[in-house]
Coordinates of C-alpha atoms and ligand atoms in Angstrom, one line a residue:
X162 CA 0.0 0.0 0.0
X163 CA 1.4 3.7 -0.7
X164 CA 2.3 5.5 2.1
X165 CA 4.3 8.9 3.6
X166 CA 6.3 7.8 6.6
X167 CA 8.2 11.2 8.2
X168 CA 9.7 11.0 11.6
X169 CA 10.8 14.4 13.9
X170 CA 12.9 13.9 17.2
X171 CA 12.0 15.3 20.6
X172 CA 14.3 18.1 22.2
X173 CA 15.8 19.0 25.5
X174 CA 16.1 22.4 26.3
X175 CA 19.9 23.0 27.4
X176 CA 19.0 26.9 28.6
X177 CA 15.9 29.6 28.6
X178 CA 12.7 27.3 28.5
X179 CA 10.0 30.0 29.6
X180 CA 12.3 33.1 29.2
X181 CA 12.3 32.5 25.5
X182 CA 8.2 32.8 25.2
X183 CA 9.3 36.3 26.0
X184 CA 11.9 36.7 23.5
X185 CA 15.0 36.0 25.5
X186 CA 17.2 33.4 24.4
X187 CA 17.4 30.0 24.6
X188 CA 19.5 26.7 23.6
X189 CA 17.8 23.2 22.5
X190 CA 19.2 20.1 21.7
X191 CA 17.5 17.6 19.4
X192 CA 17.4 13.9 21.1
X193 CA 17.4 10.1 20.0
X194 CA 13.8 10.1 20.8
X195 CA 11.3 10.4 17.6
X196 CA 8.0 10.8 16.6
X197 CA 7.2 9.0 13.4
X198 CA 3.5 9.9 11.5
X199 CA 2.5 7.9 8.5
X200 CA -0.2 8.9 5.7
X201 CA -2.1 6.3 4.3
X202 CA -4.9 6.8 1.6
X203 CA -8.5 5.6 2.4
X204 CA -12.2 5.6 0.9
X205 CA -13.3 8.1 3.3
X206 CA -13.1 11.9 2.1
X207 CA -10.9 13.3 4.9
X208 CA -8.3 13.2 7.4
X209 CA -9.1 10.8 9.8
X210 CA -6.5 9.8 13.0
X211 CA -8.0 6.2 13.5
X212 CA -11.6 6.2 13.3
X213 CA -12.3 10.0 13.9
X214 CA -12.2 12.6 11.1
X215 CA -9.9 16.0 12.4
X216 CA -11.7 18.4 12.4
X217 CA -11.5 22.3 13.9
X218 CA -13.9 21.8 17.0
X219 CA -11.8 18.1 18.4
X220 CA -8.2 18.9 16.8
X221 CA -7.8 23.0 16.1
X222 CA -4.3 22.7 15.4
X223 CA -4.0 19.9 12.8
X224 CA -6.9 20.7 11.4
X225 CA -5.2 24.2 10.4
X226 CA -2.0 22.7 9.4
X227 CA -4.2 20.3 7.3
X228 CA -5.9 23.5 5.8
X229 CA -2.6 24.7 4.2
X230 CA -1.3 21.5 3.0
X231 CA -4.1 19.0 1.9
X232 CA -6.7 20.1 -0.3
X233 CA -9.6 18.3 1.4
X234 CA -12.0 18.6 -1.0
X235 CA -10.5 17.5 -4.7
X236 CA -8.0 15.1 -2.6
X237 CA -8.3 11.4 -1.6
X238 CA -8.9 10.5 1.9
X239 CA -5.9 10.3 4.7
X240 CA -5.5 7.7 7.1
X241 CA -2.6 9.5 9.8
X242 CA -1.2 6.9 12.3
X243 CA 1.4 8.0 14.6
X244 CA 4.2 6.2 16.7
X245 CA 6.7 7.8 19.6
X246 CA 9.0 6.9 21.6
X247 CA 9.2 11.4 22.7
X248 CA 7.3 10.7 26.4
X249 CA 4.4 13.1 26.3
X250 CA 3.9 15.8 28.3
X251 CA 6.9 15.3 29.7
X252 CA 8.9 18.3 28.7
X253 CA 10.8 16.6 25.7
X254 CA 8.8 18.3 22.8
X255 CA 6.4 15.6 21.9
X256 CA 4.0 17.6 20.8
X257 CA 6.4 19.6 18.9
X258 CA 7.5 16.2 16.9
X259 CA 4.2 15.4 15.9
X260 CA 3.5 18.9 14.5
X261 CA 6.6 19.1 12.4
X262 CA 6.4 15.0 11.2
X263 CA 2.7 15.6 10.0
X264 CA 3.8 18.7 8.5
X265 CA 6.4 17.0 6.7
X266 CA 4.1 14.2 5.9
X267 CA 1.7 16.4 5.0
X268 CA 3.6 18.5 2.2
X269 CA 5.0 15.4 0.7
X270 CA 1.6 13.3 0.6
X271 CA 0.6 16.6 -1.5
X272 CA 3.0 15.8 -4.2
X273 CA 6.4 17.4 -3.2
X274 CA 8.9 15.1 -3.6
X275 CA 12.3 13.8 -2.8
X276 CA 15.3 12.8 -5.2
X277 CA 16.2 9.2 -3.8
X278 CA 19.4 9.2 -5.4
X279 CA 20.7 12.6 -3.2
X280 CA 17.9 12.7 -1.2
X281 CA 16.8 16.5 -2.3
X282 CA 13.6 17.6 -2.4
X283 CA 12.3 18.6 -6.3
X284 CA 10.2 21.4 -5.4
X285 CA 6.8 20.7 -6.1
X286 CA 5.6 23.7 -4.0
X287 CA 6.1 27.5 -4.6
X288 CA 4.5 30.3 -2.8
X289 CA 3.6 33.4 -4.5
X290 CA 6.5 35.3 -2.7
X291 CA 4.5 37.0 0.0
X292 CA 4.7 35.8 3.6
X293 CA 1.0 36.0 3.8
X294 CA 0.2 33.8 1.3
X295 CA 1.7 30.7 3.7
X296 CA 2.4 32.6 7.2
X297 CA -1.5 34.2 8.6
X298 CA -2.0 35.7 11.7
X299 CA 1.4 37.9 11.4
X300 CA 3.3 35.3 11.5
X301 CA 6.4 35.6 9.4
X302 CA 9.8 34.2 8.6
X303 CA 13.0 35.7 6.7
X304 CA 15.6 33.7 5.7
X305 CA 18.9 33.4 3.9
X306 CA 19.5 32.1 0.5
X307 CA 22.8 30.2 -0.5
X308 CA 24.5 32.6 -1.8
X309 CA 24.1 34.6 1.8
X310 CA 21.3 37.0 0.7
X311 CA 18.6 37.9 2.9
X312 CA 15.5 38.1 1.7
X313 CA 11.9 36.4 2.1
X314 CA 11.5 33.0 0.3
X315 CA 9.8 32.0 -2.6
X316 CA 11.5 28.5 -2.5
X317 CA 10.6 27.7 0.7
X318 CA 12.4 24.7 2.2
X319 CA 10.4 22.0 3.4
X320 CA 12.3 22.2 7.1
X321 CA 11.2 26.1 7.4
X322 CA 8.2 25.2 6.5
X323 CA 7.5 22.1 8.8
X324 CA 9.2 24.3 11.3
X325 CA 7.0 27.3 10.9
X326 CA 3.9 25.5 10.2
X327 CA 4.3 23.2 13.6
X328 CA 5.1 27.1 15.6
X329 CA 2.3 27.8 14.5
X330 CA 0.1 24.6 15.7
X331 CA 2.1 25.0 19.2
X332 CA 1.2 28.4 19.4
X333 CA -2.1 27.7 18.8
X334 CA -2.5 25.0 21.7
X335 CA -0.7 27.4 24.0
X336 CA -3.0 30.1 24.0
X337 CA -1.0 32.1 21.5
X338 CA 2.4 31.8 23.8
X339 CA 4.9 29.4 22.5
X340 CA 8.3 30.3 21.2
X341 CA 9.4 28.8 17.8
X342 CA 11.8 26.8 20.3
X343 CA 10.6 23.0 20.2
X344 CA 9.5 23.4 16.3
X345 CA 12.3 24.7 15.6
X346 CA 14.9 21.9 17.1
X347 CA 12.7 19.2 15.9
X348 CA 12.5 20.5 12.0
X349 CA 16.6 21.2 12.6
X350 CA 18.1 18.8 14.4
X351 CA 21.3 19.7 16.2
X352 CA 21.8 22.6 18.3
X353 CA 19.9 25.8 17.6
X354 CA 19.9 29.1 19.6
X355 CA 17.0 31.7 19.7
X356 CA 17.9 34.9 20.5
X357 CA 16.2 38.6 20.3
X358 CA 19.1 39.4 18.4
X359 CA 21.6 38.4 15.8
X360 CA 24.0 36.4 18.2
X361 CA 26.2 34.7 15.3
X362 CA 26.0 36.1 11.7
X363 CA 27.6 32.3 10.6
X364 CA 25.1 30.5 13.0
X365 CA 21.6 32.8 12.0
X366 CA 19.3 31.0 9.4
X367 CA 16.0 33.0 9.7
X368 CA 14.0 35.5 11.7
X369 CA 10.7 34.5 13.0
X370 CA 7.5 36.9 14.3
X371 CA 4.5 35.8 15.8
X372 CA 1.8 38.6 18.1
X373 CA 1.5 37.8 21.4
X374 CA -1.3 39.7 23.3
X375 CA -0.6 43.3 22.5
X376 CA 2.9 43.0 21.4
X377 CA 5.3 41.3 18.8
X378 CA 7.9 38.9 19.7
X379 CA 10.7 38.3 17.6
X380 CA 13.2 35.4 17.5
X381 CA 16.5 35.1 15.7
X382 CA 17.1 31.6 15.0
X383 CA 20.6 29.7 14.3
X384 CA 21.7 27.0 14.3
X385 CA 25.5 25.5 16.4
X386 CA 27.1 23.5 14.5
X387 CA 30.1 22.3 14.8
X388 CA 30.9 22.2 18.1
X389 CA 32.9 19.9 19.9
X390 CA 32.0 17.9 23.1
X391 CA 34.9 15.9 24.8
X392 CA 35.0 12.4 24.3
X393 CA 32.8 10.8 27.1
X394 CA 30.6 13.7 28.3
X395 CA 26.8 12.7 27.9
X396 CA 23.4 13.9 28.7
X397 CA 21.2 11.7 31.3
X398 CA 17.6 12.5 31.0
X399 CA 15.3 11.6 34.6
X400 CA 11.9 11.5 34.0
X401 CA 9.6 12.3 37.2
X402 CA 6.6 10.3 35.9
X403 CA 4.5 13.3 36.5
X404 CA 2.7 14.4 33.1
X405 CA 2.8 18.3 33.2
X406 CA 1.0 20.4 30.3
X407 CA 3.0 22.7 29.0
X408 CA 0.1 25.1 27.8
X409 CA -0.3 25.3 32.2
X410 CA 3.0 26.0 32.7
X411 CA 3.0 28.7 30.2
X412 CA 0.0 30.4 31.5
X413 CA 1.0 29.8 35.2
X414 CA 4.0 32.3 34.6
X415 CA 2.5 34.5 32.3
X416 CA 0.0 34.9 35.6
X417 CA 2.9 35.3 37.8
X418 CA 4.2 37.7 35.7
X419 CA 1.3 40.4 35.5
X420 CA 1.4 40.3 39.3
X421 CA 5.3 40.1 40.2
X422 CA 7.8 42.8 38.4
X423 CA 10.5 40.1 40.2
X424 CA 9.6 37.3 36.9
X425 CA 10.6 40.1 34.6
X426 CA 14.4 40.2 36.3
X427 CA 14.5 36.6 36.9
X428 CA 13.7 36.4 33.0
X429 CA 17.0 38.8 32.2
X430 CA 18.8 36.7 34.7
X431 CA 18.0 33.6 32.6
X432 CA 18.7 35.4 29.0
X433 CA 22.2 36.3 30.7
X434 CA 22.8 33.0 31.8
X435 CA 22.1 31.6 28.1
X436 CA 24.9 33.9 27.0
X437 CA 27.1 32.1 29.5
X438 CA 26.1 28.7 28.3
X439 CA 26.8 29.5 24.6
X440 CA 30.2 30.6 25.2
X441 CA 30.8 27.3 27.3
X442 CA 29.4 25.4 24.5
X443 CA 31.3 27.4 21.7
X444 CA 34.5 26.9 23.9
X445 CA 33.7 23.3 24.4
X446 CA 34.2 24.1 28.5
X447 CA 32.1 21.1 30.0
X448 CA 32.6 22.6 33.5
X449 CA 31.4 25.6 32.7
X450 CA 28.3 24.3 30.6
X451 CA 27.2 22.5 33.7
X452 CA 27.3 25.0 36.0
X453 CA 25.3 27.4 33.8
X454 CA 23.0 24.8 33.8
X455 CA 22.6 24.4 37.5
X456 CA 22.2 28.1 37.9
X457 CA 19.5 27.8 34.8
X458 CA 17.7 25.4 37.2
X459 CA 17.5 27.9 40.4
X460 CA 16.6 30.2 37.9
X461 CA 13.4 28.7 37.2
X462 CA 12.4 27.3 40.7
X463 CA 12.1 31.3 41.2
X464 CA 9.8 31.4 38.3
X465 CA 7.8 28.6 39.9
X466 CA 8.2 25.8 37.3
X467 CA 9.8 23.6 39.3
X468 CA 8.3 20.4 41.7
X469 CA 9.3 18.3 44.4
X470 CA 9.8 15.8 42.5
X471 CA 12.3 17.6 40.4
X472 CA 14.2 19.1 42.9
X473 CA 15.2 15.3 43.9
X474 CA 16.0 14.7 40.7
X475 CA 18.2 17.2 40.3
X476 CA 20.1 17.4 43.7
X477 CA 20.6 12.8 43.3
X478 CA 22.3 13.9 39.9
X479 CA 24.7 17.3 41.3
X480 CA 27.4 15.0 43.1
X481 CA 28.3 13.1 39.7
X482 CA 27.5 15.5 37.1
X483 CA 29.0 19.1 36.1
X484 CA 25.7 20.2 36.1
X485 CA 22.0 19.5 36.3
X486 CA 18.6 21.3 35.7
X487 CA 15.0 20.4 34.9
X488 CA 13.8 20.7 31.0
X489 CA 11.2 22.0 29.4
X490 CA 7.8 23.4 30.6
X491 CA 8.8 22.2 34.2
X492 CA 5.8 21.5 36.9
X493 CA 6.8 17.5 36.5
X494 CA 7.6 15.9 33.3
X495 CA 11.8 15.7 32.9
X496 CA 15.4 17.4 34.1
X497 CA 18.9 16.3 32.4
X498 CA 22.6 16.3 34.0
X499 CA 25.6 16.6 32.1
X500 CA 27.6 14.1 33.2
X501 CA 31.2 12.4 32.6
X502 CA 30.1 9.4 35.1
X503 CA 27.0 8.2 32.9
X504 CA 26.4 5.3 34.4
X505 CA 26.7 6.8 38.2
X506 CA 24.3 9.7 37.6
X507 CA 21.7 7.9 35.9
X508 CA 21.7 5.5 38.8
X509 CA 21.6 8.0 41.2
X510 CA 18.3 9.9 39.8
X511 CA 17.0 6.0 39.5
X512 CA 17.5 5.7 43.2
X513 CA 15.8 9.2 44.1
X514 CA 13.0 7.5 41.8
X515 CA 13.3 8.9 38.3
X516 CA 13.0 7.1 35.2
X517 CA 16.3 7.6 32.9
X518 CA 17.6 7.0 30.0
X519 CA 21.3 8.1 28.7
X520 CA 20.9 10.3 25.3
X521 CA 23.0 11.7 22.2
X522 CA 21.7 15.1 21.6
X523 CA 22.2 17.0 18.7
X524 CA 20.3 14.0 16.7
X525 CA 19.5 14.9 12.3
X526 CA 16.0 16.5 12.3
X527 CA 12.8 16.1 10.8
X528 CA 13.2 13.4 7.7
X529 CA 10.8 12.3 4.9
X530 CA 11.1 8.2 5.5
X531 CA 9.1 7.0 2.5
X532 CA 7.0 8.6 -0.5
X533 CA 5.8 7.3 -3.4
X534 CA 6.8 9.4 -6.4
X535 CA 4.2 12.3 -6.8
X536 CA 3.0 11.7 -3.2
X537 CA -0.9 10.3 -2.5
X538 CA -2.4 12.7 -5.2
X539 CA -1.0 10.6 -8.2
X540 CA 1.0 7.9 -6.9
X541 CA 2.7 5.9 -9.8
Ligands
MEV2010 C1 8.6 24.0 26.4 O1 9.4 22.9 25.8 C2 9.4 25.2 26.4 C3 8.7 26.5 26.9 O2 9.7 27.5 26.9 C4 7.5 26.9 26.0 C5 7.9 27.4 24.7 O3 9.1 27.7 24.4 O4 6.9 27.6 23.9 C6 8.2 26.3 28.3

C-alpha cells in the first residue's frame, strides 16, 4: 500500500525554557527520541487519526495545518497513524514532533517530492512570494538564500516550512504563547539558539514573528554546528513520571508575571545565563556548561516551574555531574545532568526514583522516511 512515513525527534532544552516565550534566548538540543507519522490513503473523504475525522472543533491545530497542505475537498482521503518513543507531556517536545512530522508528511503526501538518489527535495511547491500567502495571523519568517542573501523565500524549504507550520500549531494549543523553540529543534536537528538578536551572523538561518497579546515577539534563530564535546561527556535525561501540560505551565508564569515585576528580572537573569552557556558550548568548557546549567535550574524554581519531584531529581544527579537542571515546561515531566560518570548519575536519579535513559543530543531533524513518487495525489 502507498504510504508517507516522516519522523521528527524530541528536544531538551539545554538553557531559557520560559524566558524564550518572552523573546530572550534560549539553547535546545535535538534527542534520539522520535516521533514517526504515516499517511495512508483511504475511501473516506478526509483526514481521519483512527476512526475519527480532524476536524476544527476536536483537533484546532491539525486541522489548520491540514488546511494549508491538503486540499480536502478535490483530494483522496488520509488515514494518519502515529508512533513515539518522545514521552508526552513530559517536557521533551512531543507535541512539537508530531507537529513538524505531519507537516512534513503532510507536504509530501501533496505531491512534493524527494530525489532518492541525493535525497533532495524537487520542489513541487512554490508560494507566490509573500509571507502571507503561507504565514496568517502575522506570523512571518525571513531567511537566507545560498549565496548569503537575505531576503523572504519564494523556495521555501520543506524544514522552514514544517518548522513554521508546527510554531504555528504549538502556538495555537498554548493560547497564542509558544516560542518557535521545540519546532524549531525538531524541523533542525542539532543545536539551535533563539535569540532577540543576531548572536552569530555564521550561526543565524532565519527570523521568525509571531503577536503575542498586545505585542510582537521576535526570534532570531541559528543553528550550532560544529561544536565539539569531549569524548565521554553525555546527557542523562530523569523523568519524574508526572505528566505536566505545557500550555499550564506557560500560562501559570505568564500569571505570575502580570502580578510580580520580580519574573521580569529573573527572566533577564536567565537570558544572561544563556549567554554564558553558549560561550561554554562554543569553547567546548564542559565545566562551565554544567554550571550554567545548574544556575539555569534555580533560575526557574524562582519562576515557579519547578516540583518536588524535580528538585530530587536534580540534587541525586549534582554529586556526579557538572551540572543539572529540569527541561522543558517544568511542573513535572523531565530534568537532564551533564555528566562524565554516565552510568553513576543515571543511577543516582533511578535511586531518588526517576526514570532515565542516557541520550545523544544533537540528533539529524525532521526526515521524509518514505513517499511514493508524486505523493498520495497521483502515486505511480
Ligand atoms: C517547552 O518545551 C518550552 C517552553 O519555553 C515553552 C515554549 O518555548 O513555547 C516552556
Amino acid at each position: 500500500m502507498d504510504e508517507v512515513v516522516a519522523s521528527a525527534p524530541g528536544k531538551v532544552v539545554l538553557f531559557g525554557e520560559h524566558a524564550v516565550v518572552y523573546g530572550h534566548p534560549a539553547i535546545a538540543a535535538s534527542i534520539a527520541q522520535r516521533t514517526t507519522v504515516t499517511l495512508r490513503t483511504t475511501e473516506e473523504p478526509g483526514v481521519h487519526i483512527g476512526r475519527a475525522r480532524v476536524d476544527v472543533e476536536r483537533h484546532p491545530h491539525l486541522a489548520t495545518m491540514i488546511a494549508h497542505l491538503w486540499d480536502e475537498t478535490s483530494s483522496p482521503g488520509l488515514d494518519l497513524s502515529v508512533t513515539s518513543d518522545v514521552p508526552r507531556g513530559a517536557g521533551l517536545g512531543s507535541s512539537a514532533a508530531f507537529a513538524v512530522a505531519s507537516a512534513v508528511a503532510l507536504r509530501a503526501a501533496g505531491g512534493r517530492r524527494v530525489d532518492p538518489s541525493t535525497g533532495a527535495w524537487l520542489e513541487g511547491y512554490a508560494s507566490d512570494g509573500s509571507e502571507a500567502a503561507l504565514f496568517h495571523g502575522g506570523h512571518g519568517v525571513r531567511r537566507r538564500d545560498e549565496e548569503g542573501e537575505h531576503r523572504f523565500g519564494q523556495d521555501a524549504l520543506s524544514l522552514e516550512e514544517a518548522s513554521l507550520l508546527g510554531h504555528v500549531a504549538e502556538a495555537m494549543s498554548q493560547d497564542g504563547r509558544a516560542s518557535p523553540m521545540d519546532t524549531l529543534t525538531s524541523a533542525y536537528g542539532g543545536l539551535v539558539l533563539l535569540s532577540n538578536r543576531v548572536e552569530r551572523e555564521d550561526a543565524w538561518i532565519m527570523r521568525r514573528t509571531m503577536p503575542m497579546g498586545d505585542a510582537q515577539r521576535s526570534w532570531e534563530l541559528h543553528r550550532l554546528e560544529g561544536l565539539r564535546f569531549e569524548e565521554g561527556l553525555s546527557l542523562v535525561v530523569g523523568h519524574t513520571g508526572i505528566n505536566a501540560p505545557t500550555t499550564n505551565m506557560v500560562a501559570g508564569v505568564a500569571e505570575r508575571r502580570a502580578e510580580d515585576p520580580g519574573i521580569d528580572e529573573t527572566m533577564d537573569a536567565i537570558g544572561a545565563l544563556v549567554h554564558r552557556g553558549m560561550e561554554a558550548l562554543l569553547a567546548g568548557d564542559a565545566e562551565a556548561v554544567g554550571r550554567a546549567m545548574t544556575e539555569n535550574h534555580l533560575l526557574l524554581r524562582r519562576l515557579g516551574v519547578s516540583h518536588p519531584a524535580l528538585e530530587t531529581l536534580v540534587s541525586a544527579a549534582l554529586s556526579t555531574s557538572l551540572g543539572a537542571k529540569l527541561t522543558g515546561a517544568g511542573g513535572g515531566g523531565c530534568m537532564i545532568a551533564l555528566t562524565r560518570d554516565a552510568k553513576a548519575t543515571s543511577e543516582a536519579i533511578e535511586l531518588a526514583g526517576g526514570r532515565t535513559w542516557i541520550t545523544s543530543f544533537g540528533t539529524p531533524g525532521a526526515q521524509l522516511e518514505a513517499c511514493p513518487e508524486g505523493g498520495l495525489i497521483n502515486p505511480e
